[in-house]
Each structure stands twice: as C-alpha cells, then as structure tokens.
Coordinates of C-alpha atoms and ligand atoms in Angstrom, one line a residue:
M1 CA 76.3 -135.5 -85.9
F2 CA 77.3 -139.1 -85.7
V3 CA 74.4 -141.4 -86.4
W4 CA 74.7 -145.1 -85.4
G5 CA 72.5 -147.8 -84.0
S6 CA 71.4 -151.4 -84.1
G7 CA 68.3 -153.5 -84.4
W8 CA 67.0 -157.1 -84.5
K9 CA 65.2 -158.7 -87.5
T10 CA 63.7 -162.1 -87.8
I11 CA 63.3 -164.2 -91.0
D12 CA 61.0 -167.1 -91.3
L13 CA 63.0 -169.8 -93.0
A14 CA 60.6 -172.8 -93.1
V15 CA 57.8 -174.6 -91.5
T16 CA 59.1 -177.8 -90.0
G17 CA 55.7 -179.4 -89.3
K18 CA 53.4 -179.8 -86.3
Q19 CA 54.7 -180.8 -82.9
P20 CA 53.6 -180.5 -79.3
C21 CA 54.2 -177.1 -77.8
A22 CA 54.9 -177.1 -74.0
T23 CA 53.6 -173.5 -73.6
C24 CA 50.4 -173.8 -75.7
E25 CA 49.9 -177.4 -74.5
K26 CA 48.6 -178.4 -78.1
D27 CA 50.1 -179.5 -81.4
R28 CA 51.2 -176.4 -83.2
P29 CA 53.1 -175.6 -86.4
F30 CA 56.8 -175.0 -85.7
H31 CA 59.0 -172.8 -87.8
V32 CA 62.7 -172.3 -88.2
Y33 CA 63.6 -168.7 -87.7
L34 CA 66.8 -166.8 -88.2
K35 CA 67.0 -163.9 -85.7
Y36 CA 69.9 -161.5 -86.4
R37 CA 71.2 -158.3 -85.0
Y38 CA 72.6 -155.7 -87.3
V39 CA 74.7 -152.6 -86.5
H40 CA 74.7 -149.5 -88.7
I41 CA 76.6 -146.2 -89.0
Y42 CA 74.5 -143.6 -90.9
Y43 CA 72.1 -146.4 -92.0
L44 CA 74.5 -147.3 -94.9
F45 CA 77.5 -148.9 -93.3
K46 CA 75.7 -152.1 -92.0
W47 CA 76.9 -155.4 -90.9
V48 CA 75.5 -158.4 -88.9
S49 CA 76.8 -158.8 -85.4
E50 CA 74.8 -161.8 -84.1
R51 CA 72.8 -164.7 -85.6
H52 CA 70.6 -167.2 -83.8
Y53 CA 68.7 -170.0 -85.5
L54 CA 65.5 -170.9 -83.6
R55 CA 62.9 -173.6 -83.9
A56 CA 59.8 -172.0 -82.4
C57 CA 56.0 -172.3 -82.1
E58 CA 54.1 -170.2 -84.6
I59 CA 51.5 -169.1 -82.0
C60 CA 53.5 -168.4 -78.9
S61 CA 57.0 -168.0 -80.4
R62 CA 58.6 -170.2 -77.7
G63 CA 61.2 -172.7 -78.8
V64 CA 64.8 -173.7 -78.7
E65 CA 67.9 -172.4 -80.3
L66 CA 69.5 -174.7 -83.0
D67 CA 73.1 -175.3 -83.5
K68 CA 74.5 -175.6 -87.1
S69 CA 74.1 -179.4 -87.4
Q70 CA 70.5 -179.3 -86.2
L71 CA 69.8 -176.4 -88.5
Q72 CA 71.2 -178.3 -91.6
A73 CA 69.2 -181.4 -90.6
S74 CA 65.9 -179.4 -90.5
V75 CA 66.4 -176.7 -93.2
P76 CA 69.2 -177.0 -95.7
I77 CA 70.3 -173.4 -96.5
S78 CA 72.2 -172.9 -99.7
K79 CA 72.6 -169.1 -99.6
D80 CA 72.6 -166.5 -96.8
P81 CA 69.0 -165.5 -96.2
I82 CA 70.0 -162.1 -94.7
P83 CA 69.4 -159.3 -97.2
F84 CA 72.6 -158.0 -98.9
M85 CA 72.4 -154.5 -97.5
D86 CA 72.1 -155.7 -93.9
R87 CA 75.1 -158.1 -94.3
L88 CA 77.4 -156.1 -96.6
G89 CA 76.0 -152.6 -96.7
W90 CA 79.3 -151.4 -95.4
T91 CA 81.0 -152.3 -98.7
I92 CA 78.6 -150.0 -100.6
G93 CA 79.3 -147.3 -98.1
L94 CA 83.0 -147.8 -98.5
A95 CA 82.7 -147.7 -102.3
I96 CA 80.7 -144.4 -102.1
L97 CA 83.3 -142.9 -99.7
G98 CA 86.1 -144.1 -101.9
A99 CA 84.5 -142.5 -105.0
L100 CA 84.0 -139.2 -103.1
L101 CA 87.7 -139.2 -102.0
L102 CA 88.8 -140.0 -105.6
V103 CA 86.9 -137.1 -107.3
P104 CA 89.2 -134.3 -106.1
Y105 CA 92.3 -136.3 -107.0
L106 CA 90.9 -136.9 -110.6
I107 CA 90.0 -133.3 -111.0
E108 CA 93.5 -132.2 -110.1
K109 CA 95.2 -134.9 -112.1
F110 CA 93.2 -134.4 -115.3
P111 CA 92.2 -130.7 -115.5
S112 CA 89.9 -129.9 -118.4
Ligands
LIG1 ZN1 53.1 -172.5 -78.6

C-alpha cells in the first residue's frame, strides 16, 4: 500500500503589537504567522511545498499576507522556523533506504 498525503501547519513567529482590526473593529494584538504546507510519503519522506507569511489578528485570525521585504521589516528571521523533519525528512528517509540497499551488498562483499 502506498501511503502519502499532505497537511498545513501554522507557526506563531512573533507578536507585532496592537493595531486596529477591521473585522473585530477594535485594537487587537497582531502576530506574524508562518503557514506552510508539507507533503509526505509514508510519513517519513517529507518536504515543504508552500509557505505563506501572514500578519493576522490574534482573535479573528484575519490579516494580510506579507512579502519577504515586509517580513524582514517586522520579524528578522535568522534560521528556518519549520521543524527539520517537516523540511528535510526526505533526506533521513533516503539515508535509511540507502542503508537498507547497502546491507545485502556488504554481506555479499564481506562474508564472515
Ligand atoms: Zn480581529
């Protein structure tokens, strides 16, 4: 059976302060969120297929998408906030697969 799928996750990067929210019609705390989509095969081979940076209201989650320059102005990001296994899980899967393929070769090459 071939197992694959995808999902969305959201990471709260920072609070940018209070500002008026058009939906709530009040001053609300706004956050910068990173919303990303990951794709997986057998839950191990994972990679990120989409990223969106958003400035959104804490209460109603309405807001605007930020481009890279707006993002750097509001939240300087030094390292990728997406967890390693969601970004580069496919490299671990590949390493395990490579090791499994290597074992029969090594057994044949170096018999005990
Ligand atoms: Zn709001």
